[in-house]
Coordinates of N, CA, C and O in Angstrom, one line a residue:
M1033 N -69.0 3.9 42.8 CA -67.7 2.8 43.4 C -68.6 2.2 44.3 O -68.3 1.3 44.5
G1034 N -69.8 2.4 44.6 CA -71.1 2.1 45.4 C -71.1 0.3 44.4 O -71.0 -0.7 45.1
V1035 N -71.3 0.5 43.4 CA -71.8 -0.3 42.4 C -70.5 -1.6 42.3 O -70.7 -3.0 42.3
R1036 N -69.2 -0.7 42.3 CA -68.3 -1.9 42.0 C -68.2 -2.8 43.0 O -67.7 -4.3 43.1
K1037 N -68.1 -2.2 44.6 CA -68.0 -3.1 45.6 C -69.2 -4.2 45.8 O -68.9 -5.3 46.1
Q1038 N -70.4 -4.0 45.5 CA -71.4 -4.3 45.8 C -71.2 -5.9 44.5 O -71.4 -6.8 44.9
A1039 N -70.6 -5.4 43.5 CA -70.3 -6.7 42.3 C -69.3 -7.4 42.8 O -69.3 -8.9 42.8
R1040 N -68.0 -6.7 43.7 CA -67.3 -7.7 44.3 C -67.7 -8.4 45.5 O -67.2 -9.5 45.1
D1041 N -68.4 -7.9 46.0 CA -69.0 -8.7 47.2 C -69.4 -9.9 46.9 O -70.0 -11.1 47.5
E1042 N -70.6 -9.8 46.0 CA -71.6 -10.9 45.2 C -70.6 -11.9 44.5 O -70.6 -12.8 44.7
E1043 N -69.5 -11.5 43.8 CA -68.6 -12.4 43.4 C -67.9 -13.2 44.4 O -68.0 -14.4 44.8
F1044 N -67.4 -12.6 45.3 CA -67.2 -13.2 46.5 C -68.1 -14.1 47.0 O -67.5 -15.1 47.5
Q1045 N -69.1 -13.7 47.5 CA -69.9 -14.8 47.9 C -70.2 -15.6 47.2 O -70.4 -16.9 47.9
G1046 N -71.1 -15.7 46.5 CA -70.6 -16.9 45.4 C -69.5 -17.9 45.1 O -69.9 -19.0 45.2
F1047 N -68.4 -17.5 45.5 CA -66.9 -18.1 45.5 C -67.1 -18.7 46.9 O -67.0 -19.8 46.9
V1048 N -67.7 -18.0 48.0 CA -67.7 -18.8 49.3 C -68.6 -20.2 49.0 O -68.7 -21.0 49.5
V1049 N -69.9 -19.7 48.9 CA -70.9 -20.7 48.5 C -70.8 -21.6 47.6 O -71.2 -23.1 48.1
G1050 N -70.2 -21.6 46.4 CA -69.6 -22.5 45.9 C -68.8 -23.1 46.6 O -68.5 -24.6 46.2
R1051 N -67.6 -22.8 47.0 CA -66.5 -23.8 47.9 C -66.4 -23.7 49.2 O -65.6 -24.7 49.5
W1052 N -67.7 -24.1 50.0 CA -67.8 -23.9 51.3 C -67.4 -25.5 51.8 O -66.0 -26.0 52.7
P1053 N -67.9 -26.4 51.1 CA -68.0 -28.0 51.4 C -66.6 -28.4 51.3 O -66.2 -28.9 52.3
R1054 N -66.0 -27.6 50.4 CA -64.7 -28.4 49.8 C -63.7 -27.9 51.0 O -63.0 -28.4 51.7
L1055 N -63.9 -26.3 51.3 CA -62.4 -25.8 52.2 C -63.2 -26.5 53.5 O -62.2 -26.5 54.4
M1056 N -64.1 -26.6 54.3 CA -64.3 -26.9 55.0 C -64.2 -28.5 55.3 O -63.0 -29.0 56.3
R1057 N -63.8 -29.5 54.3 CA -63.5 -30.8 54.4 C -62.1 -30.8 54.6 O -61.4 -31.7 55.5
T1058 N -61.4 -29.9 53.5 CA -59.8 -30.0 53.8 C -59.4 -29.5 55.2 O -58.5 -30.0 55.7
A1059 N -59.8 -28.5 55.8 CA -59.5 -27.6 56.9 C -60.4 -28.9 57.9 O -59.2 -28.9 59.1
F1060 N -61.1 -29.7 57.9 CA -61.7 -30.7 59.1 C -60.2 -31.8 58.8 O -59.6 -32.2 59.9
L1061 N -59.8 -32.2 57.9 CA -58.5 -33.1 57.6 C -57.3 -32.3 58.1 O -56.7 -33.4 58.5
L1062 N -57.1 -31.1 58.0 CA -55.8 -30.8 58.8 C -55.9 -30.7 60.2 O -55.0 -30.5 60.8
T1063 N -57.2 -30.1 60.5 CA -57.1 -29.8 61.9 C -57.6 -30.9 62.5 O -57.3 -31.2 64.0
G1064 N -58.1 -31.6 62.0 CA -59.0 -32.7 62.7 C -60.2 -32.4 63.7 O -60.9 -33.6 64.4
E1065 N -60.9 -31.3 64.0 CA -61.9 -30.8 65.0 C -62.8 -29.9 63.9 O -62.1 -28.8 63.4
Q1066 N -64.3 -30.3 64.4 CA -65.3 -29.4 63.6 C -64.9 -27.9 63.7 O -64.8 -26.7 62.9
H1067 N -64.7 -27.4 65.3 CA -64.4 -25.9 65.5 C -63.5 -25.5 64.9 O -63.0 -24.4 64.2
A1068 N -62.2 -26.4 65.3 CA -60.7 -26.0 64.7 C -60.8 -25.6 62.9 O -60.4 -24.6 62.6
A1069 N -61.5 -26.3 62.4 CA -61.9 -26.3 60.9 C -62.9 -25.1 60.5 O -62.6 -24.4 59.7
E1070 N -63.3 -24.6 61.5 CA -64.5 -23.4 61.2 C -63.8 -22.5 61.3 O -63.7 -21.4 60.4
D1071 N -62.8 -22.4 62.4 CA -62.1 -21.5 62.6 C -61.0 -21.1 61.4 O -60.5 -20.1 61.1
L1072 N -60.6 -22.1 61.2 CA -59.0 -22.3 60.0 C -59.8 -21.2 58.8 O -59.1 -20.8 57.7
V1073 N -61.2 -22.1 58.3 CA -61.6 -21.4 56.9 C -62.3 -20.3 57.5 O -61.8 -19.2 56.1
Q1074 N -63.0 -19.7 58.4 CA -63.1 -18.3 58.4 C -62.2 -17.4 58.7 O -62.1 -16.6 57.6
T1075 N -60.6 -17.7 59.3 CA -59.8 -16.6 59.0 C -59.1 -17.2 57.6 O -59.0 -15.7 57.2
T1076 N -59.1 -17.7 56.8 CA -58.8 -18.0 55.5 C -59.6 -17.2 54.9 O -59.1 -16.5 54.1
L1077 N -61.1 -17.3 54.9 CA -61.9 -16.1 54.0 C -61.9 -14.9 54.8 O -62.2 -14.4 53.8
E1078 N -61.8 -14.4 55.7 CA -61.1 -13.1 56.1 C -60.1 -12.6 55.0 O -60.3 -11.5 54.8
Q1079 N -58.9 -13.4 55.1 CA -57.8 -12.8 54.5 C -58.1 -13.0 53.1 O -57.8 -11.8 52.2
V1080 N -58.8 -13.8 52.7 CA -59.0 -14.1 51.1 C -60.3 -12.7 50.6 O -59.7 -11.8 49.6
Y1081 N -61.2 -12.4 51.4 CA -61.7 -11.2 51.0 C -61.1 -9.9 50.8 O -61.5 -9.2 50.0
V1082 N -60.3 -9.8 52.2 CA -59.3 -8.4 52.2 C -58.6 -8.3 50.8 O -58.8 -7.4 49.6
A1083 N -58.0 -9.3 50.2 CA -57.2 -9.9 48.8 C -58.3 -9.8 47.6 O -57.5 -10.6 46.8
W1084 N -59.4 -10.2 47.8 CA -60.4 -10.8 46.7 C -60.0 -10.2 45.0 O -60.0 -10.9 44.6
R1085 N -59.4 -8.9 45.0 CA -59.3 -8.2 44.0 C -58.3 -9.3 43.0 O -58.1 -9.5 41.9
R1086 N -56.9 -9.8 44.2 CA -56.4 -10.8 43.5 C -56.5 -11.9 43.2 O -56.2 -12.8 42.5
V1087 N -57.5 -12.3 44.2 CA -57.6 -13.7 44.4 C -58.5 -13.9 43.2 O -58.1 -15.0 42.8
G1088 N -59.4 -13.1 42.8 CA -60.5 -13.2 42.1 C -60.0 -13.5 40.7 O -60.8 -13.9 39.8
S1089 N -59.1 -12.2 40.5 CA -58.2 -12.4 39.1 C -56.9 -13.3 39.0 O -56.6 -13.4 37.4
A1090 N -57.0 -14.5 39.9 CA -55.9 -15.3 39.5 C -56.3 -16.2 38.6 O -57.7 -16.4 38.4
D1091 N -55.1 -16.8 37.7 CA -55.3 -18.0 37.0 C -56.5 -19.0 37.7 O -57.1 -19.6 37.0
E1092 N -55.9 -19.3 39.1 CA -56.7 -20.8 39.7 C -56.7 -19.9 41.1 O -56.0 -20.1 41.8
P1093 N -57.9 -19.4 41.2 CA -58.2 -18.7 42.7 C -58.3 -19.9 43.7 O -58.1 -19.9 44.7
D1094 N -59.1 -21.0 43.4 CA -58.9 -22.2 44.1 C -57.5 -23.0 44.9 O -57.4 -22.9 45.8
A1095 N -56.7 -22.6 44.0 CA -55.5 -22.7 44.1 C -54.6 -21.7 45.3 O -53.9 -22.0 46.3
Y1096 N -55.2 -20.7 44.9 CA -54.4 -19.6 46.0 C -55.0 -19.4 47.1 O -54.6 -19.5 48.1
V1097 N -56.4 -19.7 47.3 CA -57.1 -19.9 48.6 C -56.8 -21.2 49.2 O -56.6 -21.2 50.6
R1098 N -56.2 -22.2 48.6 CA -56.2 -23.0 49.3 C -54.5 -22.8 50.0 O -54.6 -23.6 51.2
R1099 N -53.8 -22.4 49.2 CA -52.4 -22.2 49.5 C -52.4 -21.2 50.6 O -51.8 -21.1 52.0
M1100 N -53.5 -20.4 51.2 CA -53.5 -19.2 52.1 C -54.2 -20.0 53.2 O -53.8 -19.7 54.3
M1101 N -54.8 -21.1 52.7 CA -55.3 -21.9 53.8 C -54.4 -22.8 54.8 O -54.0 -22.9 56.1
I1102 N -53.0 -23.4 54.1 CA -52.3 -24.3 54.3 C -51.3 -23.1 55.1 O -50.7 -23.9 56.5
N1103 N -51.2 -22.2 54.7 CA -50.5 -21.2 55.3 C -50.9 -20.8 56.7 O -50.5 -20.6 57.8
A1104 N -52.1 -20.4 56.6 CA -52.9 -19.9 58.1 C -52.8 -21.4 58.9 O -52.5 -21.2 60.2
H1105 N -53.2 -22.3 58.7 CA -52.6 -23.7 59.5 C -51.4 -24.1 60.0 O -51.1 -24.2 60.8
A1106 N -50.7 -23.9 59.0 CA -48.8 -23.9 59.4 C -48.8 -22.7 60.5 O -48.0 -23.0 61.8
R1107 N -48.9 -21.7 60.9 CA -49.2 -20.4 61.3 C -49.5 -21.3 62.6 O -48.9 -20.5 63.6
R1108 N -50.6 -21.6 62.7 CA -51.2 -22.3 63.7 C -50.3 -23.3 64.6 O -49.8 -23.2 65.9
H1109 N -50.1 -24.1 63.9 CA -49.3 -24.8 64.1 C -47.5 -24.2 64.8 O -47.0 -24.9 65.6
R1110 N -47.1 -23.6 64.1 CA -46.2 -22.9 64.4 C -46.3 -22.3 66.1 O -45.1 -22.1 66.6
R1111 N -47.4 -21.9 66.1 CA -47.7 -21.5 67.3 C -47.6 -22.6 68.5 O -48.0 -22.3 69.6
R1112 N -47.6 -23.6 67.9 CA -47.7 -24.8 68.8 C -49.2 -24.9 69.2 O -49.0 -25.2 70.6
L1113 N -50.2 -25.1 69.1 CA -51.5 -25.1 69.5 C -51.7 -26.5 69.3 O -51.2 -27.1 68.0
K1114 N -52.4 -27.4 70.0 CA -52.5 -28.6 70.1 C -53.7 -28.9 68.9 O -54.5 -28.0 68.9
E1115 N -53.6 -29.9 68.3 CA -54.8 -30.4 67.2 C -55.2 -31.4 67.8 O -54.1 -32.6 68.2
F1116 N -56.5 -32.0 67.9 CA -57.0 -33.3 68.0 C -57.8 -33.6 66.8 O -58.5 -33.2 66.6
L1117 N -57.4 -34.9 66.7 CA -58.4 -35.3 65.5 C -59.1 -36.6 65.8 O -60.1 -36.7 64.5
A1118 N -58.9 -36.9 66.7 CA -60.5 -37.9 67.3 C -61.1 -36.8 67.8 O -61.3 -36.0 68.5
P1119 N -62.7 -37.2 67.1 CA -63.5 -36.3 67.4 C -64.0 -36.5 68.8 O -63.8 -37.6 69.4
R1120 N -64.8 -35.3 69.5 CA -64.8 -35.4 70.8 C -66.6 -35.9 71.1 O -66.9 -35.7 70.0
D1121 N -66.6 -36.4 72.3 CA -68.1 -36.8 72.2 C -69.0 -35.7 72.9 O -69.0 -35.7 73.9
D1122 N -69.0 -34.6 72.0 CA -69.9 -33.5 72.0 C -71.2 -34.0 71.3 O -71.6 -33.5 70.6
S1123 N -72.5 -34.3 72.5 CA -73.3 -34.9 71.5 C -74.3 -33.6 71.1 O -75.2 -34.0 70.3
G1124 N -74.1 -32.5 71.5 CA -75.2 -31.7 71.4 C -74.6 -31.0 69.9 O -75.5 -29.9 69.7
I1125 N -73.5 -31.3 69.4 CA -72.5 -30.4 68.8 C -73.0 -30.9 66.8 O -72.7 -32.3 67.0
G1126 N -72.9 -30.2 66.1 CA -73.1 -30.8 64.9 C -72.1 -31.2 64.3 O -71.0 -30.9 64.5
R1127 N -72.0 -32.6 63.6 CA -70.7 -33.2 63.1 C -70.5 -32.7 61.7 O -71.4 -32.3 60.7
E1128 N -69.4 -32.8 61.2 CA -68.8 -32.7 59.9 C -69.9 -33.8 58.9 O -69.7 -35.1 58.9
V1129 N -70.2 -33.3 58.0 CA -71.1 -34.3 57.1 C -70.4 -34.7 55.9 O -70.3 -33.8 55.3
P1130 N -69.8 -35.9 55.7 CA -68.8 -35.9 54.4 C -69.9 -35.9 53.0 O -70.7 -36.1 53.2
D1131 N -69.0 -35.0 52.0 CA -69.7 -35.0 50.8 C -69.8 -36.7 50.3 O -68.9 -37.7 50.7
S1132 N -71.1 -36.6 49.5 CA -71.0 -38.3 49.3 C -70.1 -39.1 48.3 O -69.6 -39.9 47.9
A1133 N -69.2 -37.8 47.6 CA -68.1 -38.2 46.7 C -66.7 -38.1 47.4 O -65.8 -38.4 46.9
D1134 N -66.8 -37.7 48.6 CA -65.6 -38.0 49.7 C -65.1 -39.2 49.7 O -66.5 -40.4 49.9
P1135 N -63.7 -39.5 49.5 CA -63.6 -41.0 49.6 C -63.3 -41.2 51.0 O -63.2 -42.6 51.4
I1136 N -63.2 -40.5 52.0 CA -63.4 -41.1 53.5 C -64.6 -41.5 53.7 O -64.8 -42.1 54.2
A1137 N -65.8 -41.1 53.1 CA -67.0 -41.0 53.4 C -67.4 -42.6 52.8 O -68.3 -43.2 54.0
R1138 N -66.8 -42.8 52.1 CA -67.3 -44.2 52.2 C -66.3 -45.2 52.8 O -66.2 -46.5 52.3
A1139 N -65.2 -44.8 53.3 CA -64.6 -46.1 54.2 C -65.9 -46.1 55.2 O -66.7 -45.9 56.1
D1140 N -65.3 -47.8 55.5 CA -66.4 -48.6 56.3 C -66.3 -47.9 57.8 O -66.9 -47.9 58.8
D1141 N -65.0 -47.3 58.4 CA -65.0 -47.2 59.8 C -64.1 -45.5 59.4 O -62.6 -45.4 59.9
R1142 N -64.7 -44.7 59.7 CA -64.3 -43.1 59.1 C -63.3 -42.9 60.3 O -62.2 -42.2 60.6
G1143 N -63.9 -43.0 61.5 CA -63.3 -42.8 62.8 C -61.9 -43.5 63.2 O -61.0 -42.7 63.5
T1144 N -61.8 -44.4 62.5 CA -60.1 -45.4 62.5 C -59.3 -44.5 61.7 O -58.4 -44.1 61.6
L1145 N -59.8 -44.1 60.3 CA -58.9 -43.4 59.6 C -58.7 -41.8 59.9 O -57.5 -41.8 60.0
I1146 N -59.6 -41.0 60.6 CA -59.4 -39.9 61.1 C -58.0 -40.1 62.5 O -57.4 -39.4 62.7
A1147 N -58.5 -40.8 63.3 CA -57.5 -41.1 64.0 C -55.9 -41.4 63.7 O -55.3 -41.1 64.2
A1148 N -56.1 -42.4 62.6 CA -55.0 -42.8 61.8 C -54.0 -41.6 61.5 O -52.9 -41.1 61.9
L1149 N -55.0 -40.6 60.9 CA -54.4 -39.4 60.1 C -53.9 -38.7 61.2 O -52.6 -38.0 61.0
S1150 N -54.6 -38.7 62.5 CA -53.9 -37.7 63.7 C -52.7 -37.8 64.0 O -52.1 -37.1 64.6
G1151 N -52.5 -39.3 63.8 CA -51.1 -39.8 64.1 C -50.1 -39.3 63.3 O -48.6 -39.5 63.9
L1152 N -50.2 -38.8 62.0 CA -49.3 -38.4 61.3 C -48.5 -37.0 61.6 O -49.3 -35.8 62.0
P1153 N -47.2 -36.5 61.3 CA -46.6 -35.3 61.3 C -47.3 -34.0 60.6 O -48.1 -34.8 59.5
P1154 N -47.6 -33.2 61.0 CA -48.3 -32.2 60.2 C -47.7 -32.0 58.9 O -49.4 -32.1 57.9
R1155 N -46.9 -32.4 58.3 CA -46.8 -32.0 56.8 C -46.6 -33.3 55.9 O -47.3 -33.1 55.2
Q1156 N -47.0 -34.4 57.2 CA -47.1 -35.5 56.2 C -48.8 -35.8 56.1 O -49.1 -36.0 55.0
R1157 N -49.4 -35.2 57.0 CA -50.7 -35.0 56.7 C -51.2 -34.0 55.8 O -52.0 -34.2 54.9
E1158 N -50.6 -33.0 55.8 CA -50.9 -32.1 54.9 C -50.6 -32.8 52.9 O -51.3 -32.4 52.4
A1159 N -49.7 -33.3 52.9 CA -49.3 -34.2 52.1 C -50.3 -35.3 51.3 O -51.1 -35.0 50.2
V1160 N -50.8 -35.8 52.3 CA -51.7 -36.9 52.4 C -53.0 -36.2 51.8 O -53.8 -36.6 50.9
V1161 N -53.7 -35.2 52.6 CA -54.4 -34.6 52.5 C -54.8 -33.9 51.2 O -55.8 -34.1 50.4
L1162 N -53.9 -33.5 50.8 CA -53.9 -32.5 49.6 C -53.6 -33.6 48.1 O -54.3 -33.6 47.2
R1163 N -52.7 -34.3 48.3 CA -52.8 -35.7 47.1 C -53.8 -36.4 47.1 O -54.5 -36.6 46.0
Y1164 N -54.5 -37.1 48.3 CA -55.5 -38.1 48.3 C -56.4 -37.4 48.3 O -57.4 -38.2 47.8
W1165 N -57.1 -36.7 49.4 CA -58.5 -36.2 49.4 C -59.2 -35.1 48.7 O -60.0 -35.3 48.0
E1166 N -57.9 -34.2 48.3 CA -58.0 -33.0 47.4 C -58.1 -33.5 45.7 O -58.2 -32.6 45.2
D1167 N -57.1 -34.7 45.7 CA -56.6 -35.2 44.2 C -55.9 -34.3 44.0 O -56.4 -33.8 42.4
L1168 N -54.8 -33.3 44.5 CA -54.3 -32.2 43.4 C -52.9 -33.3 42.9 O -52.5 -33.9 43.4
S1169 N -52.4 -32.8 41.8 CA -51.1 -33.3 41.1 C -49.7 -32.7 42.1 O -50.1 -32.6 43.1
E1170 N -49.0 -33.8 42.7 CA -47.5 -33.1 43.2 C -47.0 -32.0 43.0 O -46.6 -31.5 44.0
S1171 N -47.4 -31.5 41.7 CA -47.3 -30.5 41.5 C -48.0 -28.9 42.6 O -47.4 -27.6 43.0
Q1172 N -49.0 -29.0 42.0 CA -50.0 -28.3 42.7 C -50.0 -28.5 44.3 O -50.4 -27.5 44.9
A1173 N -49.8 -29.6 44.7 CA -49.5 -30.1 46.5 C -48.5 -29.2 47.0 O -48.2 -28.6 48.2
A1174 N -47.5 -29.5 46.2 CA -46.4 -28.5 46.2 C -46.2 -27.4 46.7 O -45.8 -26.1 47.4
E1175 N -46.7 -26.6 45.4 CA -47.4 -25.0 45.4 C -48.4 -24.8 46.7 O -47.9 -23.7 47.1
A1176 N -49.1 -25.6 47.3 CA -50.3 -25.5 48.4 C -49.2 -25.3 49.3 O -49.6 -24.9 50.3
M1177 N -48.2 -26.2 49.4 CA -47.4 -26.4 50.7 C -46.4 -25.6 51.2 O -45.5 -25.5 51.7
G1178 N -45.8 -24.9 49.8 CA -44.9 -23.9 49.5 C -43.5 -24.7 49.7 O -42.6 -24.0 50.4
C1179 N -43.5 -25.7 49.2 CA -42.3 -26.8 49.0 C -42.1 -27.4 47.7 O -42.6 -27.2 46.9
S1180 N -41.1 -28.3 47.8 CA -40.6 -28.8 46.3 C -41.4 -30.0 46.2 O -41.8 -30.3 47.1
V1181 N -41.5 -30.7 44.9 CA -42.3 -31.9 44.6 C -42.0 -33.1 45.4 O -42.6 -33.6 45.5
G1182 N -40.5 -32.9 45.2 CA -39.9 -34.2 45.9 C -40.0 -34.3 47.7 O -40.5 -35.1 47.9
A1183 N -40.1 -33.1 48.1 CA -40.5 -33.0 49.3 C -42.4 -33.3 49.9 O -42.2 -34.1 50.6
V1184 N -43.0 -33.2 48.9 CA -44.3 -33.5 48.7 C -44.6 -35.2 48.4 O -44.9 -35.9 49.3
K1185 N -43.8 -35.6 47.7 CA -43.5 -37.4 47.5 C -43.2 -38.0 48.8 O -43.3 -38.5 49.1
S1186 N -41.8 -37.4 49.3 CA -41.3 -37.9 50.3 C -42.3 -38.2 51.6 O -42.7 -38.9 52.0
N1187 N -43.3 -36.9 51.8 CA -43.9 -36.5 52.6 C -45.3 -37.6 52.7 O -45.6 -38.6 53.5
A1188 N -45.7 -37.6 51.4 CA -47.1 -38.2 51.1 C -46.4 -39.9 51.3 O -47.2 -40.8 51.8
A1189 N -45.5 -40.2 50.7 CA -45.5 -41.7 50.6 C -45.0 -42.3 52.3 O -45.4 -43.0 52.7
K1190 N -44.1 -41.3 53.3 CA -44.0 -41.6 54.3 C -45.5 -42.1 55.2 O -45.5 -42.7 56.2
G1191 N -46.2 -40.9 54.8 CA -47.7 -40.8 55.3 C -48.4 -42.2 55.2 O -49.0 -42.6 56.0
I1192 N -48.5 -42.4 53.7 CA -49.4 -43.5 53.5 C -48.4 -44.5 54.2 O -49.7 -45.6 54.4
A1193 N -47.4 -44.9 54.0 CA -46.6 -45.8 54.6 C -47.3 -46.3 56.4 O -47.8 -47.1 56.6
K1194 N -47.2 -45.1 56.8 CA -47.7 -45.2 58.1 C -49.3 -45.5 58.3 O -49.7 -45.9 59.4
L1195 N -50.2 -45.1 57.6 CA -51.4 -45.5 57.5 C -51.4 -47.0 56.6 O -52.8 -47.4 57.5
R1196 N -51.0 -47.5 56.3 CA -50.8 -48.5 55.7 C -50.6 -49.2 57.1 O -51.2 -50.7 57.2
A1197 N -49.9 -49.0 57.9 CA -49.1 -49.8 59.0 C -50.5 -50.0 60.3 O -49.9 -50.5 60.9
V1198 N -51.5 -48.9 60.1 CA -52.6 -49.3 61.2 C -53.0 -50.2 60.7 O -54.3 -50.6 59.9
P1199 N -53.4 -51.2 61.9 CA -54.0 -52.4 62.0 C -55.9 -52.4 61.7 O -56.2 -52.7 61.0
G1200 N -56.2 -51.1 62.1 CA -57.7 -50.8 61.8 C -57.8 -50.6 60.2 O -58.8 -50.6 59.8
L1201 N -56.9 -49.8 60.1 CA -57.2 -49.2 58.4 C -57.1 -50.7 57.4 O -57.5 -50.5 56.5
A1202 N -55.5 -51.3 57.9 CA -55.9 -52.8 57.0 C -56.9 -53.2 57.1 O -57.2 -54.1 55.6
N1203 N -57.8 -53.9 57.9 CA -59.3 -54.0 57.9 C -59.6 -53.7 56.8 O -60.7 -54.2 55.8
T1204 N -60.3 -52.4 57.0 CA -61.0 -51.5 56.2 C -60.2 -51.6 54.9 O -61.1 -51.6 53.3
M1205 N -59.4 -51.9 54.9 CA -58.5 -51.7 53.3 C -59.0 -53.3 52.1 O -59.1 -53.3 51.4
A1206 N -58.8 -54.1 53.1 CA -59.2 -55.7 52.8 C -60.6 -55.4 52.7 O -61.1 -56.7 51.6
Q1207 N -61.7 -54.8 53.2 CA -62.9 -54.9 52.6 C -63.6 -54.1 51.4 O -64.6 -54.0 51.2
G1208 N -62.4 -53.6 50.8 CA -62.6 -52.9 49.3 C -62.3 -51.3 49.5 O -62.1 -50.5 48.3
G1209 N -61.8 -50.7 50.7 CA -61.5 -49.5 50.7 C -60.1 -49.4 50.0 O -59.4 -50.4 49.5
R1210 N -59.6 -48.2 49.9 CA -58.4 -48.2 49.2 C -57.2 -46.9 49.7 O -58.1 -45.7 49.8
I1211 N -56.2 -47.2 50.1 CA -55.2 -46.0 50.3 C -53.9 -46.0 49.7 O -53.5 -47.3 49.5
R1212 N -54.0 -45.4 48.6 CA -53.1 -45.5 47.6 C -51.6 -45.5 48.2 O -51.2 -45.1 49.1

């Protein structure tokens, strides 16, 4: 029994190490704050560890974990916790370091983009993050959000329209960036 538990723990550890940057990026985009993102990822990974047999044997464990994260975020939002997407000026705290392949990292004014994202309602923000930063298909995003494909299309379209209307983003987009 000890050998199986050790093998399961090693498999879980390998999963976490391989997925940590992407999980943190998604959580940061959902919550907008480094500490809240870390809390969301930790909470999600606690649930994943408990259910690792199911998660590890799933056809798409990444999708399973992403859905768990979206659900955990939604539970927090339902409790009416305030979210702040604008980074605070905590000079001694380390900041989220964007992945070089991350489209947000290539934006000229990342702060403007994050601030604009904070203005979106939670479901629109989730749809935009999952569709355009996580690069999920509409059906994958619908599965992760627990809604229909039509709801994803509607929320993503409304969110993108609001982002396009932000003057600071219009300048960034004119300089070669892109929001679909």
